[in-house]
Short mmCIF file of C-alpha atoms and ligand atoms in Angstrom, two decimals:
data_model
loop_
_atom_site.label_atom_id
_atom_site.label_comp_id
_atom_site.label_asym_id
_atom_site.label_seq_id
_atom_site.Cartn_x
_atom_site.Cartn_y
_atom_site.Cartn_z
CA MET A 1 74.44 59.30 14.86
CA ASP A 2 75.60 62.23 13.45
CA HIS A 3 78.93 64.10 13.91
CA PRO A 4 78.98 66.87 16.00
CA ARG A 5 79.59 70.64 14.39
CA MET A 6 83.04 72.68 15.03
CA LEU A 7 82.78 75.01 17.18
CA PHE A 8 84.73 78.27 16.34
CA CYS A 9 85.20 81.85 18.20
CA ASP A 10 85.34 85.44 18.07
CA ARG A 11 88.14 87.81 19.12
CA PHE A 12 85.23 88.87 21.69
CA GLY A 13 85.22 85.41 23.26
CA GLN A 14 81.58 84.25 21.45
CA ILE A 15 81.16 80.67 20.69
CA TYR A 16 79.36 79.40 17.24
CA ASP A 17 78.62 76.37 15.70
CA GLU A 18 79.47 76.12 12.01
CA PRO A 19 77.05 73.89 10.48
CA ARG A 20 78.66 72.98 7.38
CA LEU A 21 81.71 71.51 9.05
CA ALA A 22 81.66 68.25 11.50
CA ALA A 23 84.06 68.72 14.39
CA THR A 24 87.57 67.50 13.96
CA ALA A 25 90.53 66.77 16.47
CA ARG A 26 93.77 65.57 16.78
CA LEU A 27 95.88 62.92 17.93
CA GLY A 28 99.70 63.79 18.14
CA VAL A 29 100.19 66.23 15.17
CA HIS A 30 97.42 63.89 12.82
CA PRO A 31 94.17 65.67 12.02
CA VAL A 32 91.14 62.95 12.63
CA VAL A 33 87.62 62.92 12.63
CA PRO A 34 86.39 61.13 16.21
CA LYS A 35 84.11 58.60 15.23
CA PRO A 36 80.31 59.85 16.38
CA GLU A 37 80.43 57.23 19.52
CA ASP A 38 83.70 58.96 20.38
CA TRP A 39 82.18 62.32 21.93
CA ILE A 40 79.77 62.55 25.23
CA PRO A 41 77.93 65.46 26.20
CA LEU A 42 80.13 67.70 28.47
CA PRO A 43 80.44 66.38 31.47
CA GLU A 44 79.29 69.11 34.53
CA GLY A 45 82.32 70.46 36.26
CA SER A 46 83.78 71.37 32.55
CA ASP A 47 85.01 74.13 31.11
CA ILE A 48 84.99 75.62 27.57
CA PHE A 49 88.23 77.41 26.40
CA SER A 50 89.25 79.28 23.22
CA LEU A 51 92.31 78.58 21.83
CA PRO A 52 93.79 82.21 20.80
CA ASP A 53 95.62 82.25 18.07
CA ARG A 54 94.88 78.47 16.67
CA THR A 55 92.51 78.63 13.42
CA PRO A 56 89.73 76.06 13.70
CA VAL A 57 89.70 72.53 11.30
CA GLY A 58 86.51 71.26 10.36
CA TRP A 59 85.37 68.34 8.01
CA LEU A 60 83.21 68.71 5.07
CA GLU A 61 81.64 65.31 4.82
CA ASP A 62 80.43 65.81 1.44
CA ARG A 63 83.79 66.05 -0.03
CA GLY A 64 85.59 64.13 2.19
CA ARG A 65 88.25 66.22 3.18
CA PHE A 66 89.28 68.75 6.25
CA ARG A 67 88.59 72.61 5.87
CA VAL A 68 90.92 75.16 7.39
CA GLY A 69 88.52 77.56 8.86
CA SER A 70 89.09 81.62 9.10
CA ARG A 71 91.99 82.92 10.15
CA ASP A 72 89.92 85.87 12.20
CA THR A 73 88.58 82.90 14.08
CA TRP A 74 90.00 80.78 16.59
CA ALA A 75 89.48 76.91 18.17
CA VAL A 76 87.52 75.91 20.86
CA SER A 77 88.61 72.93 23.19
CA ALA A 78 86.72 71.52 26.41
CA PHE A 79 88.55 70.95 29.96
CA THR A 80 86.82 68.07 31.55
CA PRO A 81 86.46 67.49 35.34
CA PRO A 82 88.40 65.04 37.62
CA GLY A 83 87.71 61.13 36.28
CA TYR A 84 87.65 61.26 32.69
CA VAL A 85 90.43 60.81 30.08
CA ARG A 86 90.54 62.60 26.96
CA SER A 87 90.75 60.48 24.10
CA HIS A 88 91.48 63.05 21.50
CA LEU A 89 93.43 66.44 21.06
CA PRO A 90 91.54 70.25 19.98
CA ASN A 91 92.28 70.57 15.95
CA GLY A 92 93.47 74.19 16.21
CA ARG A 93 96.32 75.60 13.80
CA PRO A 94 98.67 77.55 15.38
CA GLN A 95 99.38 81.08 13.79
CA PRO A 96 102.81 82.29 13.55
CA SER A 97 101.91 85.00 16.41
CA ALA A 98 100.63 82.07 18.53
CA ASP A 99 101.96 82.17 22.41
CA PRO A 100 101.95 78.92 24.49
CA LEU A 101 98.42 77.93 26.26
CA PRO A 102 98.50 77.91 29.78
CA LEU A 103 98.45 75.01 31.36
CA TRP A 104 95.24 72.84 30.96
CA ALA A 105 94.61 69.57 29.53
CA TYR A 106 92.77 70.91 25.98
CA SER A 107 90.44 68.41 24.11
CA ALA A 108 88.60 68.16 21.12
CA ALA A 109 84.98 69.83 21.32
CA GLY A 110 82.06 70.51 19.01
CA TRP A 111 78.09 70.97 19.01
CA ARG A 112 74.93 68.83 18.91
CA ASP A 113 71.53 70.64 19.36
CA ASP A 114 71.80 69.35 22.50
CA GLY A 115 74.64 70.91 23.51
CA PHE A 116 78.55 71.01 24.02
CA TYR A 117 80.38 67.82 23.53
CA VAL A 118 83.88 66.71 23.79
CA THR A 119 86.05 63.62 22.98
CA ALA A 120 86.76 61.95 26.55
CA PHE A 121 85.47 59.17 28.83
CA PRO A 122 84.87 58.17 32.02
CA ILE A 123 87.65 56.23 33.39
CA GLU A 124 86.49 56.45 37.83
CA GLN A 125 83.23 57.97 38.97
CA ASN A 126 83.71 59.09 42.61
CA PRO A 127 82.48 61.37 44.73
CA LYS A 128 85.45 62.68 45.12
CA GLY A 129 85.86 64.24 41.97
CA ASP A 130 82.14 65.70 42.18
CA LEU A 131 82.23 69.15 42.56
CA ALA A 132 78.54 69.07 44.02
CA GLU A 133 80.25 67.53 47.37
CA PHE A 134 82.48 70.72 47.61
CA ASP A 135 80.49 73.11 49.35
CA GLU A 136 81.96 76.59 49.30
CA GLU A 137 80.10 78.12 52.50
CA THR A 138 80.78 75.30 54.40
CA ILE A 139 84.51 75.10 53.68
CA ARG A 140 85.01 78.79 54.21
CA GLU A 141 83.07 78.60 57.86
CA ARG A 142 85.73 75.66 58.25
CA VAL A 143 88.51 77.63 57.40
CA ARG A 144 87.46 80.63 59.71
CA GLN A 145 86.87 77.73 62.76
CA LYS A 146 90.49 76.09 62.47
CA LEU A 147 92.27 79.17 61.98
CA ASP A 148 90.47 80.67 65.30
CA GLU A 149 91.81 77.57 66.68
CA HIS A 150 95.63 77.78 65.31
CA PRO A 151 95.83 80.94 64.37
CA GLU A 152 100.08 80.54 64.44
CA ASN A 153 99.84 77.08 62.20
CA ARG A 154 101.41 78.36 58.88
CA LEU A 155 100.82 74.99 57.42
CA LEU A 156 97.04 75.37 58.19
CA ASN A 157 97.04 79.03 57.10
CA HIS A 158 98.64 77.76 53.65
CA LEU A 159 95.98 75.11 53.37
CA ALA A 160 93.23 77.68 54.02
CA HIS A 161 94.87 79.74 51.09
CA CYS A 162 94.86 76.54 48.81
CA ALA A 163 91.33 75.60 49.44
CA LEU A 164 89.73 79.09 49.07
CA GLN A 165 91.85 80.66 46.37
CA ASN A 166 93.62 77.56 44.41
CA ASN A 167 90.44 75.47 44.17
CA CYS A 168 92.29 72.30 45.48
CA LEU A 169 90.54 69.83 46.47
CA ALA A 170 92.85 67.99 48.59
CA ALA A 171 92.94 71.00 51.06
CA LYS A 172 89.07 71.38 50.72
CA ASN A 173 88.63 67.62 52.45
CA TYR A 174 91.19 68.58 55.20
CA PHE A 175 88.82 71.61 56.32
CA LEU A 176 85.63 69.77 55.26
CA GLY A 177 86.93 66.68 57.54
CA ARG A 178 87.22 63.96 55.35
CA TRP A 179 88.93 62.00 52.70
CA GLU A 180 92.52 62.79 51.16
CA ALA A 181 93.71 66.20 52.87
CA GLY A 182 97.07 67.36 50.82
CA LEU A 183 100.26 68.12 53.25
CA PRO A 184 103.26 70.11 51.28
CA VAL A 185 105.86 69.99 52.53
CA SER A 186 108.87 70.57 49.78
CA ARG A 187 110.10 73.29 48.13
CA GLU A 188 112.60 71.63 46.01
CA CYS A 189 112.69 69.45 43.13
CA PRO A 190 115.04 67.56 41.20
CA SER A 191 113.24 67.69 37.58
CA SER A 192 112.14 70.32 35.41
CA CYS A 193 109.09 68.99 33.77
CA GLU A 194 108.05 71.04 30.81
CA GLY A 195 104.46 71.45 32.41
CA CYS A 196 105.41 72.04 36.29
CA ILE A 197 102.52 73.66 37.34
CA SER A 198 104.35 75.02 40.61
CA ASN A 199 107.57 76.13 38.80
CA GLN A 200 108.21 77.67 35.17
CA PRO A 201 111.75 79.45 34.21
CA ALA A 202 111.84 83.18 34.76
CA GLU A 203 111.48 83.63 30.98
CA SER A 204 108.47 81.01 30.13
CA LEU A 205 105.65 82.58 28.66
CA VAL A 206 103.39 80.10 30.35
CA PRO A 207 103.17 80.99 34.09
CA ALA A 208 102.99 78.26 36.74
CA SER A 209 99.53 77.71 38.30
CA HIS A 210 100.30 77.06 41.76
CA ALA A 211 102.98 79.07 43.85
CA ARG A 212 105.36 76.74 46.27
CA ILE A 213 104.85 76.64 49.67
CA ALA A 214 107.66 79.06 50.62
CA PHE A 215 108.52 77.07 53.87
CA ARG A 216 109.05 73.72 55.36
CA PRO A 217 106.59 72.89 57.92
CA THR A 218 107.51 72.32 61.36
CA LEU A 219 107.23 68.72 63.17
CA GLU A 220 104.67 70.32 65.82
CA GLU A 221 102.69 71.88 62.72
CA ALA A 222 102.32 69.24 60.26
CA LEU A 223 101.08 66.77 63.85
CA GLU A 224 98.57 69.17 64.43
CA VAL A 225 97.10 69.18 60.94
CA ILE A 226 97.68 65.15 60.36
CA VAL A 227 96.92 63.61 63.58
CA PRO A 228 93.01 64.67 64.21
CA HIS A 229 92.73 64.03 60.51
CA LEU A 230 93.71 61.01 60.49
CA GLU A 231 91.74 60.07 63.87
CA GLU A 232 88.53 61.12 62.80
CA ALA A 233 87.95 62.01 58.97
CA PRO A 234 85.86 58.99 57.15
CA LEU A 235 88.49 57.43 54.43
CA ALA A 236 91.13 58.84 56.23
CA MET A 237 94.04 59.85 54.07
CA VAL A 238 97.09 62.48 54.12
CA SER A 239 99.07 63.00 51.07
CA PHE A 240 102.55 64.00 50.24
CA GLY A 241 103.08 65.42 46.86
CA GLN A 242 100.59 68.42 46.24
CA GLY A 243 100.51 70.82 43.42
CA CYS A 244 101.80 73.39 45.55
CA GLU A 245 104.90 71.92 46.23
CA GLY A 246 108.53 70.38 44.70
CA GLU A 247 109.55 67.01 45.60
CA PRO A 248 108.28 65.55 48.90
CA LEU A 249 111.29 62.97 48.58
CA CYS A 250 113.76 66.00 49.20
CA GLU A 251 112.16 66.13 52.69
CA ASP A 252 112.99 62.90 53.40
CA GLU A 253 114.62 62.75 56.67
CA PHE A 254 111.83 65.60 58.19
CA LEU A 255 108.68 62.99 55.98
CA GLU A 256 110.58 59.87 58.32
CA GLU A 257 110.03 61.51 61.50
CA LEU A 258 106.76 63.18 60.70
CA ILE A 259 105.30 59.51 59.46
CA ARG A 260 107.08 57.79 62.84
CA GLU A 261 105.50 60.58 65.05
CA VAL A 262 102.02 60.17 63.43
CA ARG A 263 102.35 56.60 63.56
CA GLY A 264 103.14 56.49 67.45
CA ARG A 265 100.28 58.61 67.79
CA THR A 266 97.40 56.73 65.40
CA SER A 267 97.44 53.78 63.46
CA ARG A 268 93.96 54.66 61.44
CA GLY A 269 93.85 56.13 57.91
CA THR A 270 96.29 55.86 54.69
CA ILE A 271 99.86 57.63 54.56
CA HIS A 272 100.28 58.08 51.28
CA LEU A 273 103.24 59.63 48.83
CA ASN A 274 102.71 61.53 45.54
CA THR A 275 106.51 61.44 44.09
CA ASN A 276 108.45 61.74 40.88
CA GLY A 277 110.22 58.65 42.67
CA TYR A 278 113.97 59.53 41.98
CA ALA A 279 115.26 58.27 44.87
CA PRO A 280 114.31 54.30 45.60
CA ALA A 281 116.27 54.83 48.85
CA LYS A 282 114.72 57.40 49.99
CA LEU A 283 110.91 56.06 49.58
CA GLN A 284 112.53 52.82 51.13
CA ARG A 285 112.82 54.26 54.52
CA LEU A 286 109.43 56.17 54.37
CA ALA A 287 107.77 52.43 53.49
CA LYS A 288 109.97 51.18 56.93
CA ALA A 289 108.49 54.43 58.72
CA GLY A 290 104.75 53.66 58.29
CA LEU A 291 103.81 54.82 54.53
CA ASN A 292 100.69 52.62 53.10
CA SER A 293 100.87 53.88 49.65
CA VAL A 294 102.73 55.81 46.60
CA ARG A 295 101.93 56.77 43.62
CA ILE A 296 104.81 57.53 40.98
CA SER A 297 104.12 60.21 37.82
CA ILE A 298 105.70 58.94 34.60
CA ASN A 299 103.94 60.73 31.19
CA SER A 300 106.03 57.72 29.12
CA VAL A 301 107.83 54.61 29.86
CA ARG A 302 110.43 54.98 27.06
CA LYS A 303 113.70 56.45 28.75
CA ASP A 304 113.70 59.12 25.72
CA TYR A 305 110.41 60.78 26.23
CA TYR A 306 110.78 60.38 29.99
CA HIS A 307 114.03 62.51 30.26
CA ARG A 308 112.59 64.77 27.31
CA TYR A 309 109.63 65.89 29.81
CA HIS A 310 110.55 65.35 32.85
CA LYS A 311 114.50 66.44 32.46
CA PRO A 312 115.13 64.97 35.60
CA GLN A 313 118.69 65.83 36.99
CA GLY A 314 121.03 63.78 39.03
CA TYR A 315 118.75 60.24 38.05
CA THR A 316 117.54 58.30 35.42
CA PHE A 317 114.24 56.78 34.49
CA GLU A 318 115.63 53.30 36.11
CA ASP A 319 115.53 55.22 39.03
CA VAL A 320 112.15 55.58 39.15
CA GLU A 321 111.47 51.71 37.95
CA THR A 322 113.36 50.68 40.95
CA SER A 323 111.30 52.72 42.92
CA VAL A 324 108.25 51.08 41.90
CA GLN A 325 110.00 47.97 42.44
CA VAL A 326 111.06 48.99 45.46
CA GLY A 327 107.51 50.21 46.65
CA VAL A 328 106.08 46.97 45.57
CA ALA A 329 108.48 45.05 47.48
CA GLU A 330 107.90 46.78 50.50
CA GLY A 331 103.96 46.22 50.81
CA LEU A 332 103.12 49.69 49.34
CA TYR A 333 99.92 50.13 47.29
CA VAL A 334 101.78 51.31 44.15
CA SER A 335 100.01 53.36 41.83
CA ILE A 336 101.64 55.06 38.61
CA ASN A 337 100.37 58.96 37.58
CA TYR A 338 100.28 57.91 34.08
CA LEU A 339 100.17 61.88 32.65
CA ILE A 340 98.83 60.48 29.30
CA PHE A 341 98.84 62.42 25.87
CA PRO A 342 96.46 61.38 22.83
CA GLY A 343 98.97 60.55 19.85
CA LEU A 344 101.89 59.22 22.33
CA THR A 345 100.19 57.55 25.34
CA ASP A 346 98.04 55.73 22.85
CA HIS A 347 100.81 54.83 20.13
CA GLN A 348 101.51 50.78 19.80
CA GLU A 349 104.32 50.75 21.10
CA GLU A 350 104.22 52.76 24.53
CA ILE A 351 100.87 50.75 25.09
CA ASP A 352 103.43 47.23 24.45
CA ALA A 353 106.38 49.15 25.99
CA PHE A 354 103.87 49.85 29.15
CA THR A 355 101.90 46.63 29.43
CA ARG A 356 105.73 44.78 29.91
CA PHE A 357 106.14 47.82 32.53
CA LEU A 358 103.17 47.19 34.51
CA GLU A 359 104.08 43.32 34.51
CA ARG A 360 107.33 43.70 35.30
CA THR A 361 107.04 45.94 38.17
CA GLY A 362 104.21 44.54 39.79
CA THR A 363 102.09 47.73 39.53
CA HIS A 364 98.88 47.69 41.61
CA MET A 365 96.77 50.43 40.14
CA VAL A 366 96.92 52.90 36.87
CA GLN A 367 95.79 56.57 37.35
CA TRP A 368 94.92 58.18 33.64
CA LYS A 369 95.42 61.69 33.93
CA ASN A 370 95.53 64.36 31.03
CA LEU A 371 98.60 65.98 30.66
CA ASN A 372 98.18 69.70 31.54
CA ILE A 373 99.81 71.39 28.74
CA ASP A 374 99.66 73.05 25.30
CA PRO A 375 99.67 70.10 22.88
CA ASP A 376 102.02 71.67 20.15
CA VAL A 377 105.04 72.58 22.95
CA TYR A 378 104.64 68.91 24.03
CA ILE A 379 104.82 67.66 20.69
CA ARG A 380 108.11 69.86 19.83
CA CYS A 381 109.85 69.01 23.50
CA LEU A 382 109.25 65.47 23.07
CA GLU A 383 109.82 65.24 19.26
CA LEU A 384 106.48 63.88 18.48
CA GLU A 385 106.25 65.58 14.76
CA SER A 386 107.23 62.10 12.93
CA LEU A 387 105.15 59.50 15.09
CA SER A 388 102.76 57.37 13.18
CA ARG A 389 99.41 57.76 13.76
CA SER A 390 98.33 56.10 16.91
CA GLU A 391 95.28 53.45 17.99
CA GLY A 392 92.94 56.18 20.26
CA MET A 393 93.09 56.27 24.26
CA ARG A 394 90.05 53.97 24.54
CA THR A 395 92.24 51.40 22.21
CA ALA A 396 94.92 52.09 24.33
CA VAL A 397 93.03 51.64 27.81
CA ASP A 398 90.70 48.59 26.92
CA THR A 399 94.14 46.82 25.57
CA ILE A 400 95.60 46.91 28.74
CA ARG A 401 93.03 46.28 30.70
CA HIS A 402 92.27 43.34 28.63
CA ARG A 403 96.12 42.19 28.76
CA LEU A 404 96.46 42.96 32.80
CA PRO A 405 93.11 42.94 34.35
CA GLN A 406 95.02 42.41 37.76
CA VAL A 407 95.63 45.64 37.37
CA ARG A 408 92.99 48.67 38.79
CA PHE A 409 92.21 51.51 36.51
CA GLY A 410 91.10 54.38 37.62
CA TYR A 411 92.01 58.22 38.97
CA PHE A 412 91.68 59.29 42.90
CA ASN A 413 94.06 57.73 45.28
CA PRO A 414 92.46 54.89 47.14
CA PRO A 415 92.03 54.66 50.43
CA ARG A 416 93.63 51.82 52.67
CA GLU A 417 90.26 50.11 52.92
CA GLN A 418 90.43 49.47 49.15
CA PHE A 419 93.57 48.00 48.74
CA GLU A 420 94.59 46.56 52.07
CA GLU A 421 93.40 42.88 51.15
CA SER A 422 95.70 43.41 47.83
CA VAL A 423 98.81 44.32 48.84
CA LYS A 424 98.37 41.95 52.20
CA THR A 425 100.80 44.03 54.42
CA ASP A 426 100.26 43.91 58.63
CA TRP A 427 100.83 47.97 59.35
CA THR A 428 99.96 46.99 62.81
CA LYS A 429 103.29 45.27 63.53
S1 LIG B 1 108.52 66.30 39.55
FE1 LIG B 1 106.84 67.57 40.42
S2 LIG B 1 107.70 69.74 41.45
FE2 LIG B 1 109.30 68.42 40.08
S3 LIG B 1 109.41 69.64 37.96
FE3 LIG B 1 108.43 67.78 37.74
S4 LIG B 1 105.70 68.42 38.13
FE4 LIG B 1 107.13 70.15 39.06
#
């Protein structure tokens, strides 16, 4: 199999391939030539991005060396749909004038005669991530119906905006009456993650891609949305902690009351929390109220790297680890939302540290998520410049899978029907 060819883009957005150069990539700061088998045809639902003011770098096979493209051209990258792990970063060399890139997960891209290729591999194939399952006309119709039924419900109006304007799949699921529906409640957060998609400092050159919910719903508004969904939807799940909110544990008292009310009305479906895990005691109270599962976001299990990215205020990485342990002890199904970055996540020291973390906490599942951020911003933020070359994301995933076969790997929050056996909790008590 041949190497794909390098792509580049002109200032008008036209993309070309360079037949004399093979496509290259990066692991952290290290330029690499991915193996031919590291590339897959660009999956349905992907996007191709130009990287403004990043000069493309190719590989001269016959000379065995890298070659920097023309400064008038820009590098090209790909963004894969849900369910895929990117294995390499794009190799675009930033020019001094380069502004930070918007908050997307950039993968290396190349060209073979049959089309675009990307350095990625599937981690979970699930209709939840298949865009063909989301018929826009049906969604618009269902939004109209719901708003006609409950015109005063602010949460419903917010979800309608998420479904129609923000392309939020969890909001779309709600209107389609199935699977995992998102329920945002919180405006606050005790972290300042470098790549937060709902809050960026005023002086940032990178805008937040989602507007945070501007109100806390009332109990009645939330119940009107949650209860019918849990009672009727196939594989029903409602989840707190969405892209359009802060940290849901900041609204722990409200959530505790809400979960008790919901469980007083229906025992069906999964109540789930996506969180940064900053407050183990709050998580414990929600578990006792009737929460079924939790997903905790971590970019690294090494404290320095965790703190440089998440910038926690008033808590530490130890609190996050305690939350994982509390979740397991309380009978929740616990996933780590592992915010991956080729060059760090696949570094041998991180692989070993993450293995130990999963073992000592008893985590049930790892969700491998491509971190949405400009790679060079992340490298500077975490001070990764001096890190030695990493093993590759496939090696990282395979190594941990081999060491800990009991840990489930995937991308999506599983519904209760798929994990009840593994936590063996009787939620009907
Ligand atoms: S924990 Fe979530 S809401 Fe809070 S700063 Fe980080 S990304 Fe943003």
